[in-house]
Amino acid sequence: MTQDPIKKSLLFVDDEQNVLQGLRRMLRSERNEWDMEFVGSGDEALAIMKERPFDIIVSDIRMPGMDGVQLLNKVKGLYPSTVRFILSGHADKGMIIRSVGPTHQFLSKPCDSETLKSAVSRAVKLRELFQGEKIIGLVKDTSLPTLPELYQRLYEVLNSPDSSMGDVAEIVSSDVAMTARILQLVNSAFFGIVRHIENITQAVTLLGLETISSIVLTEGVFDKFEEKDVREFKIRELYHHSVVVGAYSARIIKKKLDDHKIAEEAMLAGMTHDMGKLAMVNSKNEAWREVYRRHKSEHIPLYQVEQETLGITHAELGAYLLGLWGLSDNIVEATAFHHEPSRCINQSFGILTAVHLADVFQHRSTPADKGSGMSEPDSEYVTRLGLDDQVQELEELCKDEDD
Amino acid sequence: MRILVADDDNISRKILEAVLAKSGYEVISKKDGQEAFEALKGADSPRIAILDWFMPEMLGIEVCRKVREIESRTPPYIILLTSKDGKQDIVTGLDAGADDYMTKPFEREELKARIKVGERVVKMQQALFKQVQELKESREEAIKALADLKQEVKTREGVENELRESEEKYRNILENIEEGYYEVDLAGNFTFVNNSTCKRLGYPKKELIGMNNRNYMDQETAKSVYQTFNKVYTTGVSSKGFEYEFIRKDGARTTIELSVSLIRDSKGKPVGFRGVSRDISERRKMELELIQARKLESVGQLAAGIAHEINTPTQFVGDNITFLKEATEDIFALQEKQGLLLEAAKTGSVTNEIINAVESALEEADVEYLKEEIPKAVDQSLDGVARVSKIVRAMKEFSHPGANNMTVADINEAIETTITVARNEWKYVAEMKTHFDANLPEVPCLVSEFNQVILNLVINAAHAIKDVVGESGNEMGTITISTARNENWAEVRVGDTGTGIPKQNRDKVFDPFFTTKEVGKGTGQGLAMAYNVIVDKHHGTLSLETEEGTGTTFIIRLPLVADNDGQKK
C-alpha cells in the first residue's frame, strides 16, 4: 500500500471485531484526510508498525494476549513519536492508572464520533504545529522530573492519616511535572468529568487522594531529577521561576480582566510554560545540553540557540506535550509562544499576554538574566495590543504584591 | 519464817531474839531505824518486823511510814514496840502503817500470840495474792479467748460475704446473659427462669414460674419437645441444638435453640430438667442479610466487567448509527440527483451536467460500499443492542433477591444467566462450552443462591485456567458446563482445563477461609459457601474430580424431589 504523504496515518487496535468495523464505518467520512488501519491485537499492531510509521495509535486496554498498556509501552519505546491514545470501556481505575505512563490521552467507550474525531484532529494539528515528529525524534523520552524534596513531601503527606486535600493540592501546585500530569488525568474522559478543569485544588478533590497516591507511586510517571547530569542547569531555579511566573500571570489577568477563573488558568499556564525545558533536560539529549551551555556562556536566549541549532524550541516541546495531554488551548498557546507572542495567530489580550509579561518581569529581577534578551517584552506585540503605557504599571503590580 | 527485830536497847533486843528463836523463827536483828529500813526495803525482806518506837537514826514509826510508801506485792507485817501506853501514840502508830503494837515490857505469851496473828495475816495475804494472780491469769486467758473468738467470727463473716457475693455474681450473670436459662420439673412446669427467658417468651417472671410448656407452644411442637425431653429422661444423656418455634405472650412466634439436661436430687433421682435457650430469629435474619450482602459484593466485583460488557457494544452501535446517518444523507443526496435525472429523462432533456452530477453523487456515496456495509452495520448494531439487553437482563435476574423458599427453576437458564454476567471474568482466558440437557425437568432450588454457586465455580475455573495460560498468553483454556438428569438427581458439571488441585489440598477446598490465591484475590469463602448452599440447604451433593495439570470438574447434584424438611434445619 502506498502512503499518501499528506494523509495522517492512524492505527486502531481492539480485540472486538465489531468495534473495529464500527470505527471503520464511522470514520469513513475522514478517509480523504486519514489513512486508517484496524487490527485485532497488540501483536498485529506491532507487526504493521514495523512496516510503516503511524502518527497516532488508538488502543483498547483489555485484550487477550498483549494488553493495551503493554502495547503502548512497547510503542513508546520503539516509535516514540507516535501519539498514543487509549480507547477503553473499562471502568477499572487501577488499569487506567497503570496506563498513565505511556498514554497521552484516555478516551472512554462509549466515545461519540465528535469526541474521537476532535481528539485525533487536535493531536494531528499539534504535531504539525509544533513539529511533533521532529521534537520527539530528538527528545524521545518525554517523562518529567520532579523535585525530589517535593516528591518526598507529597509521599509523606499522602501517607499521613491527617493530611487534607489542601495539603496535597499545595504540593502538587508547586511542582511543574505534577501539575501537568494531574491536569492530564483529570481532563481525561475516563474519570467522567465533563467540565474542563484548570484548577489544581479542584483536580485533586475530583481525583481523590487514593488515585493521586497511585499515580505518584506508579513507575514511569515521574522521574526524580538527577542534578549531576547537567551541572549548569539549576532545576530549583526553574521551579522558582515557574511558580513566580504563575503568580504574576494570575495577578496580571486579575488586574486587567478581573476574572477569577481565567486568572487560575493563567497561574497554571505560568507554572507549565517552561515544562519543555524539564523534558529536554530529562531526556539526556547531548545536543540540547550543548545548546544549553552555549546559552549560558554566551548570554543568548535559550530559545534562539535551540531554534538555530536544533530547529525546535523547548517552548514547542512543552506546548506539544501539554496539548497531547489534553490541557486547554490557552495553556498550550501560552506555553508555545511565551517568548515571541507576536508569532501567535491570536493577537488579543489574554493568558499568553500575561505569561509573556510575567516571564519578562521575572527574568528582569534575576541578575544573571539581565541584558540577555529575555528581559525585554516583545515590543511589536505590546504595541499591537496597546499596552506600551501599562507595562511598567503591571510590573510594579506584580512585584508589589511580593512584599 | 524470818522476823526482823529492831531495837537499840541491847537487853530488850536479846530477849526478843531469844523468845523468837525459841519459837522457831529466824531472827534478823538491827540496832537502829536506818538499818531496819534497809533490811525491809529489799525484795526478799522478812515478812514480819518488830520495831521499837525509839531508835537512833530513824524512829520506828518513821520506818513504818517509809516502808508503806514502797509499793510491794508482799508488804511486811509490822508490830510497833513502845514503852508508852498513851492512846494517842497507838493511833499515831497505826496511822503510820503499823499493823499491831505492844507495850514494853511485853509478856512472852502475848508476843508469841501477836506474832502468830502476824504470821496468819502474812500467809493470808500471800494466799490472796496468789489467788489474785491466778485470777489475773485466767482473765487474760479469757480476754485472749475472746479475741480469738472475735477473729473467728470475723473470718466466718468474710467467708459468708464471699459466698454471698459469688452467689450474687452468678445470679447476676444468669439474669443478664443473652441466653435464656430455665429449670422445669418433670411435668414441664417452670421452676426457675432467668430474665432472658422471660424476655424471650414475653411473660413476667411470676407468671412464668409454674407455667407448663404447652402454654407457649403449639401442639405439634409440644409433641416434639416431649419426645426430646423424654429421651433425655430415659437415657440421662444431655442434648442440645434443638430448634423450636415458641409462641410469645403477645402471640408472636420466635425460633429458639434449646439445650436440655437432667436435674437429679441428692439421691440421684431425676427431678426435672435444666438448660439454656438461644433466640436464633436474629441469626436467621443475619444469615439472610449476609447472603444478600455476598451477592451484592459479587455483583460489585463484577460491575467493572459488566460496565465493559455494556460499553463495548454501545461503542460500536453508536459508530454504526453515525455511519448509517451519513450513509443515509449520501443516499438521499444521490436519490435527489437521480430524481432530477429521471425528470430530465421523462422530458428528454438529459444534459451532460445532470449526468455528471449523478455520477459525482454516485461516487460520493460509494454505493457499492454502502450496499455491502449497511446490512452489516445494521446486523452488528442489532447484535450489540441484543448484547446490552442480554447482560442487563441477566444482571437483573442474577441480583434479584431470591425467595427464601425453594421454587422450581429452569437451572439451564439460571446457568446461562450467570455465565453472561461473569463473561468479562472468563472471556480473556477461556472459551465457554455448554451442554445443557434440554429434557432436564425444573429443579426445586433457591435460585439466587444457586446462581451464586455457579458464579463462584466459573470464576474459580477462570482463575485456574489463568494460572495455566497466563494473563496475557495467546492460548485459551476451556470451561465446560453441562447439565444432565441422573435418576432422581439433576447433575451440573463445571469443568476447567486449569491447574488441577494438588492432592494435599483436596480435602481442604470446602473449608472456610482455605485459599491458595494471593491475599486480596480470594477470601476462601467461595467453595465453603457453595458447599453450604448445595449440601446443607438443598440436601444435594458437591464433589470434585481433579488431576494436576489437566483440570478440575466440580459436580453438583440436586435432588429433583423436594425434601419436605428441606427448608428448615
GROMACS .gro file of N, CA and C in nm, chain A residues 14-32 43 60-67 70 87-92 95 108-113 116-117, chain B residues 303-305 307-316 318-320 322-323 326 363-366 369-370 373-374 376-377 380 383-384 387 423-425 427-428 466 471-474 476:
model
  264
   14ASP      N    1  -0.818  -0.319   1.866
   14ASP     CA    2  -0.924  -0.363   1.957
   14ASP      C    3  -0.948  -0.511   1.930
   15ASP      N    4  -0.972  -0.588   2.039
   15ASP     CA    5  -0.993  -0.731   2.018
   15ASP      C    6  -1.134  -0.760   1.969
   16GLU      N    7  -1.220  -0.660   1.975
   16GLU     CA    8  -1.359  -0.683   1.937
   16GLU      C    9  -1.378  -0.637   1.792
   17GLN      N   10  -1.402  -0.735   1.703
   17GLN     CA   11  -1.414  -0.703   1.561
   17GLN      C   12  -1.526  -0.603   1.534
   18ASN      N   13  -1.636  -0.617   1.607
   18ASN     CA   14  -1.749  -0.526   1.587
   18ASN      C   15  -1.709  -0.381   1.613
   19VAL      N   16  -1.623  -0.363   1.713
   19VAL     CA   17  -1.579  -0.227   1.744
   19VAL      C   18  -1.494  -0.173   1.630
   20LEU      N   19  -1.404  -0.257   1.580
   20LEU     CA   20  -1.317  -0.213   1.470
   20LEU      C   21  -1.400  -0.177   1.348
   21GLN      N   22  -1.497  -0.264   1.316
   21GLN     CA   23  -1.579  -0.237   1.197
   21GLN      C   24  -1.662  -0.111   1.216
   22GLY      N   25  -1.715  -0.095   1.338
   22GLY     CA   26  -1.794   0.025   1.367
   22GLY      C   27  -1.709   0.150   1.349
   23LEU      N   28  -1.587   0.146   1.403
   23LEU     CA   29  -1.497   0.262   1.390
   23LEU      C   30  -1.466   0.289   1.243
   24ARG      N   31  -1.440   0.181   1.172
   24ARG     CA   32  -1.405   0.195   1.030
   24ARG      C   33  -1.517   0.267   0.954
   25ARG      N   34  -1.642   0.224   0.981
   25ARG     CA   35  -1.755   0.285   0.911
   25ARG      C   36  -1.773   0.429   0.956
   26MET      N   37  -1.763   0.448   1.088
   26MET     CA   38  -1.789   0.580   1.142
   26MET      C   39  -1.686   0.682   1.092
   27LEU      N   40  -1.561   0.635   1.078
   27LEU     CA   41  -1.455   0.727   1.039
   27LEU      C   42  -1.435   0.732   0.888
   28ARG      N   43  -1.522   0.660   0.813
   28ARG     CA   44  -1.506   0.653   0.668
   28ARG      C   45  -1.510   0.791   0.604
   29SER      N   46  -1.589   0.880   0.667
   29SER     CA   47  -1.601   1.015   0.611
   29SER      C   48  -1.468   1.090   0.617
   30GLU      N   49  -1.376   1.041   0.698
   30GLU     CA   50  -1.246   1.108   0.710
   30GLU      C   51  -1.143   1.045   0.617
   31ARG      N   52  -1.189   0.952   0.530
   31ARG     CA   53  -1.090   0.871   0.457
   31ARG      C   54  -0.998   0.955   0.367
   32ASN      N   55  -1.044   1.074   0.331
   32ASN     CA   56  -0.956   1.156   0.247
   32ASN      C   57  -0.847   1.224   0.328
   43ASP      N   58  -0.007  -0.779   1.892
   43ASP     CA   59   0.095  -0.836   1.803
   43ASP      C   60   0.078  -0.786   1.660
   60ASP      N   61  -0.739  -0.028   2.263
   60ASP     CA   62  -0.820  -0.076   2.374
   60ASP      C   63  -0.722  -0.117   2.485
   61ILE      N   64  -0.770  -0.128   2.609
   61ILE     CA   65  -0.678  -0.174   2.714
   61ILE      C   66  -0.682  -0.325   2.728
   62ARG      N   67  -0.801  -0.375   2.759
   62ARG     CA   68  -0.811  -0.517   2.792
   62ARG      C   69  -0.824  -0.599   2.665
   63MET      N   70  -0.721  -0.673   2.636
   63MET     CA   71  -0.723  -0.760   2.518
   63MET      C   72  -0.654  -0.889   2.555
   64PRO      N   73  -0.697  -0.999   2.495
   64PRO     CA   74  -0.626  -1.123   2.523
   64PRO      C   75  -0.485  -1.114   2.467
   65GLY      N   76  -0.393  -1.184   2.525
   65GLY     CA   77  -0.255  -1.170   2.482
   65GLY      C   78  -0.201  -1.040   2.537
   66MET      N   79  -0.132  -0.966   2.453
   66MET     CA   80  -0.075  -0.838   2.497
   66MET      C   81  -0.186  -0.738   2.523
   67ASP      N   82  -0.186  -0.677   2.643
   67ASP     CA   83  -0.292  -0.579   2.665
   67ASP      C   84  -0.247  -0.440   2.620
   70GLN      N   85   0.064  -0.273   2.779
   70GLN     CA   86   0.189  -0.333   2.733
   70GLN      C   87   0.221  -0.285   2.591
   87LEU      N   88  -0.850   0.393   2.411
   87LEU     CA   89  -0.996   0.398   2.397
   87LEU      C   90  -1.048   0.272   2.463
   88SER      N   91  -1.098   0.287   2.585
   88SER     CA   92  -1.133   0.166   2.661
   88SER      C   93  -1.268   0.180   2.728
   89GLY      N   94  -1.335   0.067   2.738
   89GLY     CA   95  -1.464   0.064   2.806
   89GLY      C   96  -1.448   0.019   2.949
   90HIS      N   97  -1.324   0.005   2.990
   90HIS     CA   98  -1.302  -0.049   3.123
   90HIS      C   99  -1.323   0.054   3.230
   91ALA      N  100  -1.388   0.011   3.337
   91ALA     CA  101  -1.416   0.104   3.446
   91ALA      C  102  -1.320   0.079   3.562
   92ASP      N  103  -1.215   0.008   3.535
   92ASP     CA  104  -1.121  -0.027   3.641
   92ASP      C  105  -1.014   0.081   3.654
   95MET      N  106  -0.638   0.000   3.627
   95MET     CA  107  -0.583  -0.024   3.495
   95MET      C  108  -0.550   0.108   3.426
  108SER      N  109  -1.288   0.723   2.671
  108SER     CA  110  -1.356   0.606   2.723
  108SER      C  111  -1.474   0.569   2.637
  109LYS      N  112  -1.492   0.440   2.623
  109LYS     CA  113  -1.607   0.387   2.549
  109LYS      C  114  -1.730   0.398   2.637
  110PRO      N  115  -1.845   0.429   2.590
  110PRO     CA  116  -1.867   0.469   2.450
  110PRO      C  117  -1.821   0.612   2.427
  111CYS      N  118  -1.751   0.629   2.314
  111CYS     CA  119  -1.698   0.761   2.281
  111CYS      C  120  -1.766   0.805   2.152
  112ASP      N  121  -1.833   0.921   2.156
  112ASP     CA  122  -1.907   0.959   2.035
  112ASP      C  123  -1.811   1.005   1.926
  113SER      N  124  -1.861   1.006   1.804
  113SER     CA  125  -1.772   1.029   1.690
  113SER      C  126  -1.707   1.166   1.698
  116LEU      N  127  -1.409   1.163   1.948
  116LEU     CA  128  -1.296   1.087   1.895
  116LEU      C  129  -1.230   1.165   1.782
  117LYS      N  130  -1.313   1.215   1.690
  117LYS     CA  131  -1.256   1.287   1.575
  117LYS      C  132  -1.181   1.411   1.620
  706ALA      N  133  -1.905  -0.551   3.862
  706ALA     CA  134  -1.954  -0.428   3.800
  706ALA      C  135  -1.860  -0.373   3.694
  707ALA      N  136  -1.728  -0.372   3.726
  707ALA     CA  137  -1.633  -0.317   3.629
  707ALA      C  138  -1.639  -0.397   3.500
  708GLY      N  139  -1.646  -0.531   3.515
  708GLY     CA  140  -1.654  -0.617   3.397
  708GLY      C  141  -1.782  -0.595   3.320
  710ALA      N  142  -1.964  -0.326   3.319
  710ALA     CA  143  -1.956  -0.195   3.251
  710ALA      C  144  -1.885  -0.210   3.118
  711HIS      N  145  -1.777  -0.286   3.120
  711HIS     CA  146  -1.703  -0.309   2.997
  711HIS      C  147  -1.791  -0.380   2.894
  712GLU      N  148  -1.864  -0.481   2.943
  712GLU     CA  149  -1.952  -0.558   2.854
  712GLU      C  150  -2.060  -0.470   2.791
  713ILE      N  151  -2.097  -0.365   2.862
  713ILE     CA  152  -2.201  -0.276   2.808
  713ILE      C  153  -2.136  -0.166   2.722
  714ASN      N  154  -2.023  -0.114   2.770
  714ASN     CA  155  -1.958  -0.003   2.699
  714ASN      C  156  -1.913  -0.043   2.559
  715THR      N  157  -1.864  -0.165   2.546
  715THR     CA  158  -1.811  -0.207   2.416
  715THR      C  159  -1.920  -0.209   2.308
  716PRO      N  160  -2.032  -0.282   2.329
  716PRO     CA  161  -2.134  -0.276   2.224
  716PRO      C  162  -2.192  -0.136   2.205
  717THR      N  163  -2.200  -0.059   2.315
  717THR     CA  164  -2.253   0.076   2.300
  717THR      C  165  -2.163   0.156   2.204
  718GLN      N  166  -2.033   0.132   2.216
  718GLN     CA  167  -1.939   0.199   2.127
  718GLN      C  168  -1.969   0.168   1.980
  719PHE      N  169  -1.978   0.039   1.949
  719PHE     CA  170  -1.991   0.010   1.805
  719PHE      C  171  -2.132   0.033   1.753
  721GLY      N  172  -2.311   0.287   1.847
  721GLY     CA  173  -2.305   0.431   1.820
  721GLY      C  174  -2.232   0.461   1.690
  722ASP      N  175  -2.118   0.394   1.670
  722ASP     CA  176  -2.039   0.416   1.549
  722ASP      C  177  -2.120   0.380   1.425
  723ASN      N  178  -2.187   0.264   1.435
  723ASN     CA  179  -2.266   0.218   1.320
  723ASN      C  180  -2.380   0.315   1.288
  725THR      N  181  -2.386   0.635   1.354
  725THR     CA  182  -2.327   0.753   1.291
  725THR      C  183  -2.303   0.727   1.143
  726PHE      N  184  -2.249   0.608   1.117
  726PHE     CA  185  -2.225   0.569   0.977
  726PHE      C  186  -2.356   0.565   0.898
  729GLU      N  187  -2.478   0.910   0.809
  729GLU     CA  188  -2.405   0.971   0.698
  729GLU      C  189  -2.440   0.902   0.567
  766GLU      N  190  -2.035   0.860  -0.692
  766GLU     CA  191  -1.900   0.839  -0.641
  766GLU      C  192  -1.891   0.879  -0.494
  767GLU      N  193  -1.956   0.991  -0.465
  767GLU     CA  194  -1.955   1.041  -0.328
  767GLU      C  195  -2.013   0.937  -0.233
  768ALA      N  196  -2.123   0.880  -0.275
  768ALA     CA  197  -2.192   0.785  -0.188
  768ALA      C  198  -2.122   0.650  -0.185
  769ASP      N  199  -2.049   0.617  -0.286
  769ASP     CA  200  -1.982   0.487  -0.292
  769ASP      C  201  -2.082   0.375  -0.269
  772TYR      N  202  -1.996   0.020  -0.179
  772TYR     CA  203  -1.952   0.004  -0.039
  772TYR      C  204  -2.073   0.004   0.054
  773LEU      N  205  -2.164   0.100   0.029
  773LEU     CA  206  -2.280   0.110   0.117
  773LEU      C  207  -2.364  -0.016   0.111
  776GLU      N  208  -2.191  -0.260   0.324
  776GLU     CA  209  -2.171  -0.229   0.465
  776GLU      C  210  -2.299  -0.202   0.544
  777ILE      N  211  -2.400  -0.142   0.478
  777ILE     CA  212  -2.520  -0.106   0.554
  777ILE      C  213  -2.585  -0.228   0.621
  779LYS      N  214  -2.449  -0.500   0.716
  779LYS     CA  215  -2.362  -0.544   0.824
  779LYS      C  216  -2.373  -0.451   0.945
  780ALA      N  217  -2.374  -0.320   0.914
  780ALA     CA  218  -2.383  -0.221   1.022
  780ALA      C  219  -2.513  -0.241   1.099
  783GLN      N  220  -2.487  -0.577   1.299
  783GLN     CA  221  -2.398  -0.566   1.414
  783GLN      C  222  -2.458  -0.477   1.523
  786ASP      N  223  -2.711  -0.676   1.693
  786ASP     CA  224  -2.637  -0.769   1.777
  786ASP      C  225  -2.587  -0.700   1.905
  787GLY      N  226  -2.535  -0.577   1.887
  787GLY     CA  227  -2.485  -0.502   2.002
  787GLY      C  228  -2.597  -0.469   2.100
  790ARG      N  229  -2.685  -0.768   2.284
  790ARG     CA  230  -2.584  -0.799   2.387
  790ARG      C  231  -2.607  -0.714   2.512
  826ARG      N  232  -1.918  -1.293   3.214
  826ARG     CA  233  -1.846  -1.308   3.088
  826ARG      C  234  -1.709  -1.240   3.089
  827ASN      N  235  -1.706  -1.117   3.139
  827ASN     CA  236  -1.580  -1.044   3.136
  827ASN      C  237  -1.472  -1.108   3.223
  828GLU      N  238  -1.516  -1.194   3.316
  828GLU     CA  239  -1.419  -1.257   3.406
  828GLU      C  240  -1.349  -1.376   3.339
  830LYS      N  241  -1.374  -1.438   2.967
  830LYS     CA  242  -1.359  -1.438   2.821
  830LYS      C  243  -1.215  -1.415   2.774
  831TYR      N  244  -1.131  -1.357   2.861
  831TYR     CA  245  -0.993  -1.334   2.816
  831TYR      C  246  -0.903  -1.456   2.833
  869LYS      N  247  -0.627  -1.927   3.412
  869LYS     CA  248  -0.532  -1.815   3.401
  869LYS      C  249  -0.395  -1.857   3.455
  874GLU      N  250  -0.183  -1.444   3.216
  874GLU     CA  251  -0.274  -1.330   3.197
  874GLU      C  252  -0.275  -1.286   3.051
  875SER      N  253  -0.157  -1.292   2.988
  875SER     CA  254  -0.152  -1.238   2.854
  875SER      C  255  -0.095  -1.340   2.755
  876GLY      N  256  -0.127  -1.465   2.785
  876GLY     CA  257  -0.083  -1.567   2.690
  876GLY      C  258  -0.176  -1.563   2.570
  877ASN      N  259  -0.136  -1.625   2.464
  877ASN     CA  260  -0.223  -1.626   2.348
  877ASN      C  261  -0.315  -1.747   2.345
  879MET      N  262  -0.593  -2.016   2.497
  879MET     CA  263  -0.714  -2.007   2.574
  879MET      C  264  -0.742  -2.143   2.635
   0.00000   0.00000   0.00000
